[in-house]
Amino acid sequence: MTDETVMTSSTSDVKSPQRMPVAERRTALIDAALRVVAQHGVSGATTRAIVAEAGMALASFHYAFSSRDELMTELVNHVIEHEQTALVPPLPHEAASVRNVLRDGLQRYFDHLVEEPEREQAMLELTQYALRTPTLQSLARRQYDRYFEMARDSLTLAAELTGAVWRVPTEEIAHLLVAVTDGLTVGWLVNRDDAAARALMDLAADSIAHLAEESA
Amino acid sequence: MTDETVMTSSTSDVKSPQRMPVAERRTALIDAALRVVAQHGVSGATTRAIVAEAGMALASFHYAFSSRDELMTELVNHVIEHEQTALVPPLPHEAASVRNVLRDGLQRYFDHLVEEPEREQAMLELTQYALRTPTLQSLARRQYDRYFEMARDSLTLAAELTGAVWRVPTEEIAHLLVAVTDGLTVGWLVNRDDAAARALMDLAADSIAHLAEESA
DNA sequence: TGATGAGTGGGACGATTGACTCACTCTCAT
DNA sequence: ATGAGAGTGAGTCAATCGTCCCACTCATCA
């Protein structure tokens, strides 16, 4: 019974003070916040829930951040900066058609979505949150600019890999590709219908491939 | 000065007790709640904010609803039931191609989006809310089923109007159309870029039209 | 006309929230 | 070893939340 206090003073206890620089502590809190948002939504991301997820004391929160708003701003910044969801990561393709390269890219994103649905749902909610917060609206725009750039790069790469030429500016096609991906995400999150998602990706790849001149 | 009390007791005063059946009061509260959600988001839709928007007393809230959850449930039900956003409303089309009919439908939806952006943003947030609320998840699915049906009807109609034949099951194309519309919505809400939206609709209409055999 | 009850007004409740304080502990460089 | 300060624990604070209550008003109808 009396040994409890001895345990409490143990130096290697998990709950014992974690000596870490403030910067590291901030990122730890941001990571925890992202997990909380994924599990309980933005409204569930209270300071107490976040520090609990991070395994820290409530006092540590305002030790690292001046306010919850500051953390949320940093969180949005973080996901924008570090979340290159690899929409269409390049992969040297054998016997590739434009359609297949596009289809592969969509599949790769979809796999990521299925693997971590809460993550992607958190991204959607954070976007909504950013739109509702005047200070963060520009960040939401930047996020979508990144999406467009990624889509554009993928389209350019797809053309290079297959020796095809886009009949329409890649920027416009990129917008379509991002829209389809967004729609795919929301739709799957609602219905969790893998077959429908597959059919959608097939069709989208077909349709968009039609915008390329296949034989260079 | 003393006439104020006289005014207060006036029977036709706006603030005076509105003798209305409970059912009517419920719908009034739901309408108010939708406006509040559109303006301040789901998290801003507090009981006090809602009754203030409805011009009612706080006590009237729990007189008409047993809890805030019940109102939110009814709200989600309401928007699903009554929000036929007229995705692609039929319009007898002269010299119509499949592409033009599709493009027209998208434009019609887009006009609605531009006219009431908050409304559509509220729909997105309510969908998220429904996904986070186990009791309401089935409603979110039903909402998307409606979207798919509407899209399918529009596709069928487009084919009938132009005498074209879809080379792919309309159900699959409907999924693509809904996805594009969803993506268009989110993208425009973030960037408010009308020109990009126009280009996107052009391209989407082109791409999807390719899935039809134009000459029957 | 007088009783009835639908609807209101104003306040109160307990819980939770973000924010803040401060005495204290324990690590680490010196 | 010892002082400095990073980090904690426990608590407080005001604000706001959903919910509830009850005395009161007033239109309605027997």
Coordinates of C-alpha atoms (C1' of nucleotides) in Angstrom, one line a residue:
Chain A
M1 CA 0.0 0.0 0.0
T2 CA 2.7 2.4 1.0
D3 CA 4.7 1.5 -2.1
E4 CA 2.3 3.4 -4.2
T5 CA 4.1 6.6 -3.4
V6 CA 7.4 5.0 -4.3
M7 CA 6.0 4.0 -7.7
T8 CA 4.8 7.5 -8.2
S9 CA 8.3 8.9 -7.7
S10 CA 9.8 6.4 -10.1
T11 CA 11.9 8.3 -12.6
S12 CA 11.1 6.1 -15.6
D13 CA 7.3 6.3 -15.2
V14 CA 5.4 6.9 -18.4
K15 CA 3.5 9.7 -16.8
S16 CA 6.6 11.4 -15.5
P17 CA 7.6 14.8 -16.9
Q18 CA 8.8 14.4 -20.5
R19 CA 11.7 16.8 -20.9
M20 CA 11.3 18.1 -24.4
P21 CA 11.8 21.4 -26.1
V22 CA 8.7 23.6 -26.6
A23 CA 8.8 23.1 -30.4
E24 CA 8.6 19.4 -30.0
R25 CA 5.8 19.7 -27.5
R26 CA 3.9 21.8 -29.9
T27 CA 4.1 19.3 -32.7
A28 CA 3.1 16.5 -30.2
L29 CA 0.0 18.5 -29.3
I30 CA -0.8 19.1 -32.9
D31 CA -0.5 15.5 -33.8
A32 CA -2.7 14.6 -30.8
A33 CA -5.2 17.3 -31.9
L34 CA -5.4 15.7 -35.4
R35 CA -6.1 12.3 -33.9
V36 CA -8.8 13.8 -31.7
V37 CA -10.4 15.6 -34.7
A38 CA -10.3 12.4 -36.7
Q39 CA -12.1 10.5 -33.9
H40 CA -14.5 13.1 -32.5
G41 CA -14.7 15.9 -34.9
V42 CA -13.6 19.5 -34.6
S43 CA -16.2 20.2 -31.9
G44 CA -14.8 17.3 -29.9
A45 CA -11.3 18.7 -30.0
T46 CA -11.3 20.4 -26.6
T47 CA -8.2 21.4 -24.9
R48 CA -8.8 18.7 -22.3
A49 CA -9.4 16.0 -24.9
I50 CA -6.2 17.0 -26.8
V51 CA -3.9 16.9 -23.8
A52 CA -5.4 13.6 -22.7
E53 CA -4.7 12.2 -26.2
A54 CA -1.2 13.6 -26.0
G55 CA -0.7 12.2 -22.5
M56 CA 0.1 15.6 -21.1
A57 CA -1.1 17.8 -18.3
L58 CA -3.7 20.5 -19.1
A59 CA -1.3 23.1 -17.8
S60 CA 1.2 22.0 -20.5
F61 CA -1.3 23.1 -23.2
H62 CA -1.1 26.8 -22.4
Y63 CA 2.6 26.3 -21.8
A64 CA 3.1 25.5 -25.4
F65 CA 0.3 27.5 -27.0
S66 CA -1.2 30.8 -26.0
S67 CA -4.7 29.7 -26.9
R68 CA -6.7 27.0 -28.5
D69 CA -7.2 29.2 -31.5
E70 CA -3.4 29.2 -32.0
L71 CA -3.3 25.5 -31.9
M72 CA -6.1 25.1 -34.4
T73 CA -4.4 27.5 -36.7
E74 CA -1.2 25.6 -36.4
L75 CA -3.1 22.4 -37.0
V76 CA -4.7 23.6 -40.2
N77 CA -1.2 24.8 -41.3
H78 CA 0.3 21.4 -40.4
V79 CA -2.2 19.3 -42.4
I80 CA -1.8 21.6 -45.4
E81 CA 1.9 21.5 -45.3
H82 CA 2.5 17.8 -44.5
E83 CA -0.5 16.1 -46.0
Q84 CA 0.6 15.3 -49.5
T85 CA -1.9 12.5 -49.7
A86 CA -0.1 11.3 -52.8
L87 CA -3.1 11.8 -54.9
V88 CA -1.4 10.3 -57.9
P89 CA 2.2 9.3 -57.0
P90 CA 4.3 8.6 -60.0
L91 CA 5.1 5.0 -60.7
P92 CA 7.0 3.9 -63.8
H93 CA 4.4 2.1 -65.8
E94 CA 4.8 -0.7 -68.2
A95 CA 2.5 -0.8 -71.3
A96 CA 0.7 2.2 -69.9
S97 CA -2.2 4.0 -71.4
V98 CA -3.3 7.4 -70.1
R99 CA -6.4 5.7 -68.7
N100 CA -4.5 3.2 -66.8
V101 CA -2.1 5.7 -65.3
L102 CA -5.0 7.8 -64.2
R103 CA -6.9 4.8 -62.9
D104 CA -3.8 3.8 -60.9
G105 CA -3.5 7.1 -59.4
L106 CA -7.1 7.2 -58.3
Q107 CA -6.8 3.7 -56.9
R108 CA -3.7 4.7 -54.9
Y109 CA -5.6 7.6 -53.4
F110 CA -8.6 5.4 -52.7
D111 CA -6.5 2.9 -50.9
H112 CA -5.2 5.6 -48.7
L113 CA -8.8 6.7 -48.1
V114 CA -10.0 3.3 -47.1
E115 CA -7.0 2.8 -44.8
E116 CA -7.6 6.0 -42.9
P117 CA -11.1 7.2 -43.4
E118 CA -11.2 9.2 -40.2
R119 CA -8.1 11.1 -41.4
E120 CA -9.8 12.2 -44.6
Q121 CA -12.9 13.0 -42.8
A122 CA -10.9 15.2 -40.5
M123 CA -9.4 16.9 -43.5
L124 CA -12.9 17.7 -44.7
E125 CA -14.0 19.0 -41.3
L126 CA -10.9 21.1 -41.0
T127 CA -11.6 22.6 -44.4
Q128 CA -15.1 23.6 -43.2
Y129 CA -13.6 24.9 -40.0
A130 CA -11.2 27.0 -42.0
L131 CA -13.9 28.4 -44.2
R132 CA -15.9 29.5 -41.1
T133 CA -12.8 31.1 -39.6
P134 CA -11.9 34.4 -41.4
T135 CA -8.3 34.2 -40.4
L136 CA -8.0 30.7 -41.9
Q137 CA -9.9 31.1 -45.2
S138 CA -6.7 31.9 -47.1
L139 CA -5.2 28.6 -45.8
A140 CA -8.2 26.7 -47.2
R141 CA -7.5 28.3 -50.5
R142 CA -3.8 27.3 -50.3
Q143 CA -4.8 23.8 -49.5
Y144 CA -6.8 23.5 -52.7
D145 CA -4.1 25.2 -54.7
R146 CA -1.9 22.3 -53.6
Y147 CA -4.4 19.8 -54.6
F148 CA -4.6 21.4 -58.1
E149 CA -0.9 21.5 -58.4
M150 CA -0.6 17.8 -57.4
A151 CA -3.3 16.9 -59.9
R152 CA -1.6 18.9 -62.6
D153 CA 1.8 17.3 -62.0
S154 CA 0.2 13.9 -62.2
L155 CA -1.5 14.8 -65.5
T156 CA 1.7 16.1 -67.0
L157 CA 3.5 12.9 -65.8
A158 CA 0.8 10.7 -67.2
A159 CA 1.3 12.3 -70.6
E160 CA 5.0 12.0 -70.4
L161 CA 4.8 8.3 -69.4
T162 CA 2.5 7.4 -72.3
G163 CA 3.7 9.9 -74.9
A164 CA 0.2 11.3 -75.1
V165 CA -0.8 15.0 -75.4
W166 CA -3.6 16.7 -73.5
R167 CA -6.0 18.4 -75.8
V168 CA -7.1 20.7 -73.0
P169 CA -5.0 22.8 -70.6
T170 CA -3.8 20.6 -67.8
E171 CA -5.0 23.2 -65.3
E172 CA -8.6 22.7 -66.3
I173 CA -8.3 18.9 -66.3
A174 CA -6.7 19.2 -62.9
H175 CA -9.8 21.0 -61.6
L176 CA -11.9 18.2 -62.9
L177 CA -9.7 15.6 -61.4
V178 CA -9.7 17.2 -58.0
A179 CA -13.5 17.6 -58.1
V180 CA -13.9 13.9 -58.9
T181 CA -11.6 13.0 -56.1
D182 CA -13.4 15.2 -53.7
G183 CA -16.7 13.8 -54.7
L184 CA -15.4 10.2 -54.5
T185 CA -14.2 10.9 -51.0
V186 CA -17.4 12.3 -49.7
G187 CA -19.5 9.7 -51.5
W188 CA -17.5 6.8 -50.1
L189 CA -17.4 8.3 -46.6
V190 CA -21.2 8.3 -46.7
N191 CA -21.9 5.0 -48.3
R192 CA -18.7 3.0 -47.8
D193 CA -19.6 1.3 -51.1
D194 CA -16.3 0.0 -52.5
A195 CA -17.9 -1.4 -55.6
A196 CA -19.5 1.9 -56.5
A197 CA -16.2 3.7 -55.8
R198 CA -14.4 1.3 -58.2
A199 CA -16.9 1.8 -60.9
L200 CA -16.7 5.6 -60.4
M201 CA -12.9 5.5 -60.7
D202 CA -13.1 3.4 -63.8
L203 CA -15.5 5.8 -65.4
A204 CA -13.6 8.9 -64.3
A205 CA -10.4 7.5 -65.7
D206 CA -12.2 6.6 -69.0
S207 CA -13.7 10.0 -69.3
I208 CA -10.7 12.1 -68.5
A209 CA -8.5 9.9 -70.7
H210 CA -10.7 11.0 -73.6
L211 CA -9.2 14.4 -73.2
A212 CA -5.8 13.2 -74.3
E213 CA -4.5 12.5 -77.8
E214 CA -3.2 9.0 -77.2
S215 CA -0.8 8.6 -80.1
A216 CA 1.8 11.4 -79.9
Chain B
M1 CA -44.2 56.9 -22.4
T2 CA -47.0 55.1 -20.6
D3 CA -48.2 53.9 -24.0
E4 CA -45.5 51.4 -24.2
T5 CA -47.4 49.0 -22.0
V6 CA -50.4 49.5 -24.2
M7 CA -48.3 48.5 -27.2
T8 CA -47.0 45.5 -25.4
S9 CA -50.5 44.2 -24.8
S10 CA -51.5 44.8 -28.4
T11 CA -52.8 41.6 -29.8
S12 CA -51.1 41.9 -33.2
D13 CA -47.7 42.7 -31.8
V14 CA -44.9 40.7 -33.5
K15 CA -43.4 39.7 -30.2
S16 CA -46.7 38.9 -28.6
P17 CA -47.5 35.2 -28.0
Q18 CA -48.0 33.5 -31.3
R19 CA -50.8 31.1 -30.9
M20 CA -49.8 28.3 -33.2
P21 CA -50.1 24.5 -33.1
V22 CA -47.1 22.7 -31.9
A23 CA -46.4 21.2 -35.3
E24 CA -46.2 24.6 -36.9
R25 CA -43.9 25.8 -34.1
R26 CA -41.6 22.9 -34.7
T27 CA -41.2 23.7 -38.4
A28 CA -40.6 27.3 -37.5
L29 CA -37.8 26.3 -35.2
I30 CA -36.4 23.9 -37.8
D31 CA -36.4 26.7 -40.4
A32 CA -34.7 29.0 -38.0
A33 CA -32.2 26.3 -37.1
L34 CA -31.3 25.9 -40.8
R35 CA -30.7 29.6 -41.1
V36 CA -28.5 29.6 -38.1
V37 CA -26.5 26.6 -39.3
A38 CA -26.0 28.4 -42.7
Q39 CA -24.7 31.5 -40.9
H40 CA -22.8 30.2 -38.0
G41 CA -22.2 26.5 -38.6
V42 CA -23.5 23.5 -36.7
S43 CA -21.5 24.4 -33.6
G44 CA -23.1 27.8 -33.6
A45 CA -26.6 26.4 -33.7
T46 CA -27.3 26.6 -30.0
T47 CA -30.7 26.5 -28.5
R48 CA -30.5 30.2 -27.7
A49 CA -29.3 31.2 -31.1
I50 CA -32.1 29.2 -32.7
V51 CA -34.9 30.6 -30.7
A52 CA -33.5 34.1 -31.2
E53 CA -33.5 33.5 -35.0
A54 CA -37.1 32.3 -34.7
G55 CA -38.1 35.2 -32.5
M56 CA -39.4 32.9 -29.8
A57 CA -38.8 32.5 -26.1
L58 CA -36.2 30.0 -25.0
A59 CA -38.9 28.2 -23.0
S60 CA -40.7 27.6 -26.3
F61 CA -37.9 25.4 -27.5
H62 CA -38.4 22.6 -25.0
Y63 CA -42.0 23.1 -25.4
A64 CA -41.8 22.0 -29.0
F65 CA -38.8 19.7 -28.8
S66 CA -37.8 17.4 -26.0
S67 CA -34.1 18.1 -26.7
R68 CA -31.7 19.7 -29.0
D69 CA -30.8 16.4 -30.4
E70 CA -34.4 15.8 -31.4
L71 CA -34.4 19.1 -33.3
M72 CA -31.1 18.3 -35.1
T73 CA -32.5 15.0 -36.1
E74 CA -35.6 16.6 -37.5
L75 CA -33.5 19.3 -39.2
V76 CA -31.4 16.6 -41.0
N77 CA -34.6 14.9 -41.9
H78 CA -36.1 18.1 -43.2
V79 CA -33.2 19.1 -45.5
I80 CA -33.1 15.6 -46.9
E81 CA -36.8 15.6 -47.6
H82 CA -37.3 19.1 -48.8
E83 CA -34.0 20.0 -50.5
Q84 CA -34.5 18.9 -54.0
T85 CA -31.8 21.3 -55.2
A86 CA -33.0 20.7 -58.7
L87 CA -29.6 19.3 -59.7
V88 CA -30.6 19.0 -63.3
P89 CA -34.2 20.2 -63.7
P90 CA -35.7 19.2 -67.1
L91 CA -36.2 21.9 -69.6
P92 CA -37.4 21.2 -73.1
H93 CA -34.3 21.8 -75.2
E94 CA -34.1 23.0 -78.8
A95 CA -31.3 21.7 -80.9
A96 CA -29.9 19.9 -77.9
S97 CA -26.9 17.8 -77.7
V98 CA -26.2 15.6 -74.7
R99 CA -23.3 17.8 -73.8
N100 CA -25.5 20.9 -73.8
V101 CA -28.2 19.4 -71.7
L102 CA -25.7 18.2 -69.2
R103 CA -24.0 21.6 -69.2
D104 CA -27.3 23.3 -68.7
G105 CA -28.1 21.2 -65.7
L106 CA -24.8 21.9 -64.1
Q107 CA -25.2 25.6 -64.7
R108 CA -28.6 25.5 -63.1
Y109 CA -27.2 23.9 -60.0
F110 CA -24.3 26.3 -60.0
D111 CA -26.6 29.3 -60.2
H112 CA -28.4 27.9 -57.2
L113 CA -25.1 27.5 -55.4
V114 CA -23.9 31.0 -56.1
E115 CA -27.3 32.4 -55.0
E116 CA -27.2 30.7 -51.6
P117 CA -23.7 29.6 -50.8
E118 CA -24.4 29.4 -47.1
R119 CA -27.2 27.0 -47.7
E120 CA -25.1 24.6 -49.6
Q121 CA -22.3 24.9 -47.0
A122 CA -24.9 24.2 -44.3
M123 CA -25.8 21.0 -46.3
L124 CA -22.2 19.9 -46.2
E125 CA -21.9 20.5 -42.5
L126 CA -25.1 18.7 -41.8
T127 CA -23.8 15.8 -43.8
Q128 CA -20.7 15.7 -41.7
Y129 CA -22.8 16.1 -38.5
A130 CA -24.9 13.1 -39.6
L131 CA -21.8 11.0 -40.3
R132 CA -20.6 11.8 -36.8
T133 CA -24.0 10.9 -35.2
P134 CA -24.6 7.1 -35.3
T135 CA -28.4 7.6 -35.2
L136 CA -28.3 9.8 -38.3
Q137 CA -25.8 7.9 -40.5
S138 CA -28.6 6.2 -42.4
L139 CA -30.1 9.5 -43.1
A140 CA -26.9 10.7 -44.7
R141 CA -27.0 7.6 -46.9
R142 CA -30.5 8.3 -47.9
Q143 CA -29.6 11.8 -48.8
Y144 CA -27.0 10.6 -51.3
D145 CA -29.4 8.0 -52.6
R146 CA -31.6 10.9 -53.5
Y147 CA -28.8 12.7 -55.2
F148 CA -28.0 9.6 -57.3
E149 CA -31.6 9.2 -58.2
M150 CA -31.9 12.8 -59.3
A151 CA -28.7 12.5 -61.4
R152 CA -30.0 9.3 -62.9
D153 CA -33.3 10.8 -63.9
S154 CA -31.5 13.7 -65.4
L155 CA -29.3 11.4 -67.5
T156 CA -32.2 9.4 -68.7
L157 CA -34.0 12.6 -69.6
A158 CA -31.0 13.9 -71.4
A159 CA -30.9 10.8 -73.5
E160 CA -34.6 11.0 -74.3
L161 CA -34.4 14.7 -75.2
T162 CA -31.5 14.1 -77.6
G163 CA -32.3 10.6 -78.8
A164 CA -28.9 9.5 -77.6
V165 CA -28.1 6.2 -75.9
W166 CA -25.8 5.8 -72.9
R167 CA -23.1 3.3 -73.4
V168 CA -22.7 2.8 -69.7
P169 CA -25.3 2.1 -67.1
T170 CA -26.9 5.4 -66.0
E171 CA -26.3 4.4 -62.4
E172 CA -22.6 4.5 -62.8
I173 CA -22.7 7.8 -64.7
A174 CA -24.9 9.2 -62.0
H175 CA -22.3 8.4 -59.4
L176 CA -19.7 10.3 -61.5
L177 CA -22.1 13.2 -62.0
V178 CA -22.8 13.5 -58.3
A179 CA -19.1 13.3 -57.5
V180 CA -18.3 16.1 -60.0
T181 CA -21.1 18.2 -58.5
D182 CA -19.9 17.6 -55.0
G183 CA -16.4 18.5 -56.0
L184 CA -17.6 21.6 -57.8
T185 CA -19.4 22.7 -54.7
V186 CA -16.6 22.3 -52.3
G187 CA -14.1 23.8 -54.7
W188 CA -16.2 26.8 -55.4
L189 CA -17.0 27.4 -51.8
V190 CA -13.3 27.5 -51.1
N191 CA -12.0 29.6 -53.9
R192 CA -15.2 31.4 -55.2
D193 CA -13.6 31.2 -58.6
D194 CA -16.5 31.5 -61.1
A195 CA -14.3 31.2 -64.1
A196 CA -12.7 28.0 -62.9
A197 CA -16.2 26.6 -62.1
R198 CA -17.3 27.4 -65.6
A199 CA -14.4 25.7 -67.1
L200 CA -14.9 22.7 -64.9
M201 CA -18.5 22.4 -65.9
D202 CA -17.6 22.7 -69.6
L203 CA -15.1 19.9 -69.2
A204 CA -17.3 17.7 -67.1
A205 CA -20.1 18.0 -69.6
D206 CA -17.7 17.2 -72.5
S207 CA -16.3 14.2 -70.7
I208 CA -19.6 12.7 -69.6
A209 CA -21.2 13.4 -73.0
H210 CA -18.5 11.1 -74.5
L211 CA -20.2 8.3 -72.7
A212 CA -23.3 8.6 -74.9
E213 CA -23.9 7.4 -78.4
E214 CA -25.1 10.6 -79.9
S215 CA -26.8 9.3 -83.0
A216 CA -29.5 6.9 -81.9
Chain C
dT1 C1' -68.2 35.7 -18.0
dG2 C1' -65.4 32.9 -16.0
dA3 C1' -62.4 28.8 -16.2
dT4 C1' -59.0 26.5 -19.0
dG5 C1' -54.8 25.6 -20.8
dA6 C1' -51.6 26.9 -24.5
dG7 C1' -47.7 29.7 -24.6
dT8 C1' -44.3 33.1 -22.3
dG9 C1' -40.9 35.3 -19.3
dG10 C1' -37.3 35.2 -16.5
dG11 C1' -34.5 32.9 -14.0
dA12 C1' -31.9 28.9 -12.3
dC13 C1' -29.4 24.3 -12.5
dG14 C1' -25.3 21.6 -13.3
dA15 C1' -21.9 20.5 -16.7
dT16 C1' -18.4 21.8 -19.7
dT17 C1' -15.6 24.8 -21.9
dG18 C1' -11.1 27.9 -22.6
dA19 C1' -8.1 30.3 -19.9
dC20 C1' -5.2 31.2 -16.0
dT21 C1' -2.5 30.7 -11.5
dC22 C1' 0.9 29.1 -8.5
dA23 C1' 3.3 26.2 -5.4
dC24 C1' 5.6 22.3 -6.3
dT25 C1' 8.8 18.5 -8.4
dC26 C1' 12.4 16.7 -10.8
dT27 C1' 16.0 17.0 -14.5
dC28 C1' 20.1 18.7 -16.1
dA29 C1' 24.1 21.7 -16.8
dT30 C1' 27.2 23.7 -14.1
Chain D
dA1 C1' 25.7 18.9 -5.2
dT2 C1' 23.2 22.5 -6.3
dG3 C1' 20.7 26.1 -8.4
dA4 C1' 17.8 27.1 -12.4
dG5 C1' 14.0 26.4 -14.8
dA6 C1' 11.3 23.1 -17.5
dG7 C1' 7.2 20.9 -16.6
dT8 C1' 3.3 19.4 -13.5
dG9 C1' -0.8 19.0 -10.4
dA10 C1' -4.7 20.8 -8.7
dG11 C1' -7.5 24.1 -8.5
dT12 C1' -10.1 28.5 -9.8
dC13 C1' -12.5 31.6 -12.9
dA14 C1' -16.1 33.5 -16.0
dA15 C1' -18.7 32.2 -19.9
dT16 C1' -21.7 29.4 -22.2
dC17 C1' -24.0 25.3 -22.9
dG18 C1' -28.6 22.3 -22.7
dT19 C1' -32.1 21.7 -19.8
dC20 C1' -35.6 22.6 -16.6
dC21 C1' -39.1 25.1 -13.8
dC22 C1' -42.9 27.9 -12.4
dA23 C1' -45.6 31.8 -11.9
dC24 C1' -47.9 34.4 -15.1
dT25 C1' -50.6 36.1 -19.4
dC26 C1' -54.2 35.9 -22.5
dA27 C1' -57.0 33.9 -26.3
dT28 C1' -60.5 30.8 -26.6
dC29 C1' -64.9 28.5 -25.6
dA30 C1' -68.4 26.4 -22.8

